[in-house]
PDB file of C-alpha atoms in Angstrom:
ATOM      1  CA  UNK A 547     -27.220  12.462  55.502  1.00 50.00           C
ATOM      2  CA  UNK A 548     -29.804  13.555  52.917  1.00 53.00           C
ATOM      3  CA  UNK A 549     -28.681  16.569  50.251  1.00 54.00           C
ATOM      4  CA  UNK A 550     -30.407  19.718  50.815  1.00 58.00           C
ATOM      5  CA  UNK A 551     -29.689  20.731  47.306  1.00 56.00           C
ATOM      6  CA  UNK A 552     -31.879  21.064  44.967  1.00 59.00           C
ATOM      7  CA  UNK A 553     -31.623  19.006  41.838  1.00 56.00           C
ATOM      8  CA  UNK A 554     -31.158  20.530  38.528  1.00 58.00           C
ATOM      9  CA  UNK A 555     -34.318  20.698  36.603  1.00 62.00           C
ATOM     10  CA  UNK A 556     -34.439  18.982  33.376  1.00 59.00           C
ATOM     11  CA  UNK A 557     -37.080  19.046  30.174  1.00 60.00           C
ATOM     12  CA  UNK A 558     -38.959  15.558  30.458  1.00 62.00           C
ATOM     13  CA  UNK A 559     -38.941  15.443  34.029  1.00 59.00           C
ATOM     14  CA  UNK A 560     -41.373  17.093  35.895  1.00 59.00           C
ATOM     15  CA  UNK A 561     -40.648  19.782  38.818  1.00 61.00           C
ATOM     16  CA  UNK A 562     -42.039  17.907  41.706  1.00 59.00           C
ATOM     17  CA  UNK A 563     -41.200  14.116  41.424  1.00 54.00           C
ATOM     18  CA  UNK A 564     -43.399  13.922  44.608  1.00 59.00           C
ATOM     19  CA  UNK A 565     -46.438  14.394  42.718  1.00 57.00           C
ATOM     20  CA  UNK A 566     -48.868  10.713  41.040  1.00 51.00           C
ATOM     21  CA  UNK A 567     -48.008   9.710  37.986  1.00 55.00           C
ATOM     22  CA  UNK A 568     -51.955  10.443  37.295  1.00 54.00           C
ATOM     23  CA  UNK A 569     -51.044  14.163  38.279  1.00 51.00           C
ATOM     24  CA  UNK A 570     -47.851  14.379  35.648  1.00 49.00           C
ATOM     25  CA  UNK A 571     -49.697  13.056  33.167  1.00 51.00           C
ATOM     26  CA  UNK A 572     -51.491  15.927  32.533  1.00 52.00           C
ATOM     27  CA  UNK A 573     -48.918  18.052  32.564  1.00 51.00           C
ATOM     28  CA  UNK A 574     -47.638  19.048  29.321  1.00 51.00           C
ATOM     29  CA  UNK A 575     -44.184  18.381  28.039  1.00 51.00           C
ATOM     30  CA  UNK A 576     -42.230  19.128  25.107  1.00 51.00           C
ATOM     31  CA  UNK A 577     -41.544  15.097  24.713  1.00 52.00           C
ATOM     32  CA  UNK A 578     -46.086  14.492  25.127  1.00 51.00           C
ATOM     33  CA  UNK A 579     -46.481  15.830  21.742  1.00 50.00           C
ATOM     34  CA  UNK A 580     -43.825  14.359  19.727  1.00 50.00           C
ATOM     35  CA  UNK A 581     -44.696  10.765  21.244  1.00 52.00           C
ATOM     36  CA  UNK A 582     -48.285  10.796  20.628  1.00 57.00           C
ATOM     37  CA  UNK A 583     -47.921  11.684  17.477  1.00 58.00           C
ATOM     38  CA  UNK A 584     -48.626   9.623  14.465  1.00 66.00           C
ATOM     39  CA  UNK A 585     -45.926  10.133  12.433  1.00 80.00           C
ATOM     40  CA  UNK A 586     -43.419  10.147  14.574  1.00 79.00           C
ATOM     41  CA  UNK A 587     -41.070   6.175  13.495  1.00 85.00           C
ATOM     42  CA  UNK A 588     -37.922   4.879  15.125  1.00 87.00           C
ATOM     43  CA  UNK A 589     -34.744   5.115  12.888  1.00 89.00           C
ATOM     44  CA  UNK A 590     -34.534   1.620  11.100  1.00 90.00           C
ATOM     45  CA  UNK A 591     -32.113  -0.879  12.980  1.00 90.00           C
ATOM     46  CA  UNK A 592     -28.971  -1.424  11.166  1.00 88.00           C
ATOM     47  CA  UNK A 593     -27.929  -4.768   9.641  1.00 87.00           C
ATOM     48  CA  UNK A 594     -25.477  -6.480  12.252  1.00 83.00           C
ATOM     49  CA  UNK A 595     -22.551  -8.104  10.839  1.00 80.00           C
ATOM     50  CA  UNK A 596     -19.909 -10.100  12.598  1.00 72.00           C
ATOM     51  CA  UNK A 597     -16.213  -8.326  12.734  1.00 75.00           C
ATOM     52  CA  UNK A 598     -13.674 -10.194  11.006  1.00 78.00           C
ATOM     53  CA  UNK A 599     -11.652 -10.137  14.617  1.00 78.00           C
ATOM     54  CA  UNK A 600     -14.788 -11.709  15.963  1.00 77.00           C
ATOM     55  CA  UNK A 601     -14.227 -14.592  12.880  1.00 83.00           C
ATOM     56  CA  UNK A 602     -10.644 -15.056  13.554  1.00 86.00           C
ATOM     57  CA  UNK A 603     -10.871 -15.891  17.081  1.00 87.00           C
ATOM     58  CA  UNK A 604     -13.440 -18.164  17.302  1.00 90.00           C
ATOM     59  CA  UNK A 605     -12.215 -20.050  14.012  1.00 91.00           C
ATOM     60  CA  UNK A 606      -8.928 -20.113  16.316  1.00 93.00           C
ATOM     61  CA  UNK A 607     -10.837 -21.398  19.784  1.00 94.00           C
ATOM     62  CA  UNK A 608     -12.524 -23.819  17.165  1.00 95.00           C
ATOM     63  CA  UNK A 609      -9.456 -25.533  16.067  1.00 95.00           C
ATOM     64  CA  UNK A 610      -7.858 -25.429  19.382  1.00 96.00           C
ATOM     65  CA  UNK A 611     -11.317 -27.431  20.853  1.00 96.00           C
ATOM     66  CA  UNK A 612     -10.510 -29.760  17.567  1.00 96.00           C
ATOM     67  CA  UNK A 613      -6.728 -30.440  17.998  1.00 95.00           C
ATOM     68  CA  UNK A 614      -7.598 -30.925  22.180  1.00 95.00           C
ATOM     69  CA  UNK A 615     -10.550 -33.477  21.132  1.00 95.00           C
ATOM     70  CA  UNK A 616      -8.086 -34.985  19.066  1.00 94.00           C
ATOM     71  CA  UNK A 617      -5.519 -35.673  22.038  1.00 93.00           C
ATOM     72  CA  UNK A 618      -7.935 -36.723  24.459  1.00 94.00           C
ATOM     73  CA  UNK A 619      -9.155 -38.991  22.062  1.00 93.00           C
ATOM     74  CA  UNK A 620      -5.149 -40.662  21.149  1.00 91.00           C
ATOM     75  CA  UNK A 621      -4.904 -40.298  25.184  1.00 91.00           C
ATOM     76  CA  UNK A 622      -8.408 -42.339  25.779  1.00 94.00           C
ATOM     77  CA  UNK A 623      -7.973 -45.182  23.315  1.00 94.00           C
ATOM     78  CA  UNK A 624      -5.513 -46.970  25.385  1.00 92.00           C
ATOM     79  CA  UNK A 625      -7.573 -46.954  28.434  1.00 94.00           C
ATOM     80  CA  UNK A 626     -10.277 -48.179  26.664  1.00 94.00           C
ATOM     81  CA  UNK A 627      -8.798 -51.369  24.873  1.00 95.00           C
ATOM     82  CA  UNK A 628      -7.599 -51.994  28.121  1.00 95.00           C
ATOM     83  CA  UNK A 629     -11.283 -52.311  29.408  1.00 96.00           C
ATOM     84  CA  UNK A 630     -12.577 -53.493  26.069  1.00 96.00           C
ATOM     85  CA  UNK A 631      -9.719 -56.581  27.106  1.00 97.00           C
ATOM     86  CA  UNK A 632     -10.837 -57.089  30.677  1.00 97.00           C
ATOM     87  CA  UNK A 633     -14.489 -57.367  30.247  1.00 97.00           C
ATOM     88  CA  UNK A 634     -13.730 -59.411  27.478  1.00 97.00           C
ATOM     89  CA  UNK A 635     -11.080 -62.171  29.862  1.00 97.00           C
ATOM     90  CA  UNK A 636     -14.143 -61.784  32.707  1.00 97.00           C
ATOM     91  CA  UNK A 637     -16.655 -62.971  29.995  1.00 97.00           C
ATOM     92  CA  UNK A 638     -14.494 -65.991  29.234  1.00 97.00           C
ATOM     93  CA  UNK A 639     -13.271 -66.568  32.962  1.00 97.00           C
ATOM     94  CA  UNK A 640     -17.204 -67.247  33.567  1.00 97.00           C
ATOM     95  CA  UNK A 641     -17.248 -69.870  31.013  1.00 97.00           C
ATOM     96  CA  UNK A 642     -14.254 -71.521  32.150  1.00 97.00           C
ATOM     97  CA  UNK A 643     -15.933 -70.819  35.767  1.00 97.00           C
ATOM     98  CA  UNK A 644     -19.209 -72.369  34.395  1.00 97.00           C
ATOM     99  CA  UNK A 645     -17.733 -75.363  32.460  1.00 97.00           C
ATOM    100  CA  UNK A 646     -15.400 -76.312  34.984  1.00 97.00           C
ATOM    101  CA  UNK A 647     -18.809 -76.412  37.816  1.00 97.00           C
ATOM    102  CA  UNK A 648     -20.234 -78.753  35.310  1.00 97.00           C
ATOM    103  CA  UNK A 649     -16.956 -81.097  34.806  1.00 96.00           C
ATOM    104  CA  UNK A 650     -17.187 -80.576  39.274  1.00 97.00           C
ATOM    105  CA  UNK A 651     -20.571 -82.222  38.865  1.00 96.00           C
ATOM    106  CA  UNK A 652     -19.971 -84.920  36.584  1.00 95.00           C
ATOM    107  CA  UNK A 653     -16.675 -86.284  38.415  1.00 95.00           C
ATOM    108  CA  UNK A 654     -18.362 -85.808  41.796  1.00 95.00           C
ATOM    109  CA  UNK A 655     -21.390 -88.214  39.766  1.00 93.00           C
ATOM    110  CA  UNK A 656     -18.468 -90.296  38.896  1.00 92.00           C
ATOM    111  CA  UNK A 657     -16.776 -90.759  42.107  1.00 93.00           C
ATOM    112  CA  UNK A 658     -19.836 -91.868  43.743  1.00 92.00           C
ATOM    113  CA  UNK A 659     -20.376 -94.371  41.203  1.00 90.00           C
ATOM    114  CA  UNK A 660     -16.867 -95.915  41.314  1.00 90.00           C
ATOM    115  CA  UNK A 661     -17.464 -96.465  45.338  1.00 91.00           C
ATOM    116  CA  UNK A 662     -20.800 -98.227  44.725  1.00 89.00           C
ATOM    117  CA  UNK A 663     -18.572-100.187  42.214  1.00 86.00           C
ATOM    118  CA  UNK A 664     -20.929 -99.684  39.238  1.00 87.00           C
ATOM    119  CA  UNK A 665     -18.964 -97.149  36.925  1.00 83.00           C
ATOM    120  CA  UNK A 666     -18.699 -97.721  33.323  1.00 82.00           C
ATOM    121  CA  UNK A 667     -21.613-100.669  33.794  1.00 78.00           C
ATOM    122  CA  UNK A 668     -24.482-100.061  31.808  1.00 71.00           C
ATOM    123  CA  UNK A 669     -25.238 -97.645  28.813  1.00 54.00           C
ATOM    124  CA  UNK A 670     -26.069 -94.891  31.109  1.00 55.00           C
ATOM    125  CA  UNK A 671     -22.383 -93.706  32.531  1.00 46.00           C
ATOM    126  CA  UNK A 672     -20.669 -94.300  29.494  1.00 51.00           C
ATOM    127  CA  UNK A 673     -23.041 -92.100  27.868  1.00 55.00           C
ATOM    128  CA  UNK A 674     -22.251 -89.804  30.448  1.00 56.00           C
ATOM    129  CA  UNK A 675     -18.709 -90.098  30.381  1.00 55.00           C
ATOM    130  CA  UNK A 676     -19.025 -89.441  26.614  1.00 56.00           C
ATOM    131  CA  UNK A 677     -20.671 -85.840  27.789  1.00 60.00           C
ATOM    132  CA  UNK A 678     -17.622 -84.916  29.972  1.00 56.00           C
ATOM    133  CA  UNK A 679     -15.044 -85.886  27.551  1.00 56.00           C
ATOM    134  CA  UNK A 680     -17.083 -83.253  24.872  1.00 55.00           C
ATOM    135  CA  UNK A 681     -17.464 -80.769  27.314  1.00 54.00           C
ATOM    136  CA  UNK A 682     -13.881 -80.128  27.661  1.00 52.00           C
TER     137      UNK A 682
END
């Protein structure tokens, strides 16, 4: 439902917003003058500087950030000795894992020599026997 009104004229707009912009433009205006002319500066731009309010509550929101880092951090530290302890029993279960594959291989070398009834004959298995005992 479109207004039949008309709208209230006012001084820097022109009377028949239908028209170009090429058309207004050569209309004249009380604002044409004073904008085209040379003298004519902006008001300098105040120096802006921060409210004390402004201050206080982010100095506040900064040491409430601080004292929270500070719990998560007591809160954390448990958690992470924890893990800091179980990677450090998986790194040693693998070289009791390792070790005890090697000790595996050695007996199972072993066994098979005490069937064929030549164990501990020779330099060569009591070397070897020497290696197992150090190994352990």
């Amino acid at each position: 439902m479109a207004s039949t009104h008309p709208l209230p004229s006012h001084p820097g707009l022109p009377a028949n917003p239908k028209r170009s912009r090429t058309s207004q433009s050569n209309l004249p205006s009380s604002n044409s003058n004073v904008a085209r002319s040379p003298n004519f500066r902006m008001p300098p731009i105040p120096h802006h500087e921060m409210k004390e309010i402004v201050k206080e509550s982010l100095n506040k929101e900064i040491a409430r950030l601080a004292s929270l880092n500070a719990s998560q951090k007591a809160a954390t530290e448990s958690v992470t000795r924890a893990a800091e302890r179980s990677r450090h029993e998986l790194e040693m279960s693998l070289l009791e894992l390792y070790a005890a594959g090697e000790r595996r291989k050695a007996a199972a070398a072993q066994v098979e020599e005490a069937r064929a009834g030549t164990l501990g004959v020779g330099g060569r298995d009591d070397d070897q026997s020497a290696q197992v005992s150090d190994s352990l």
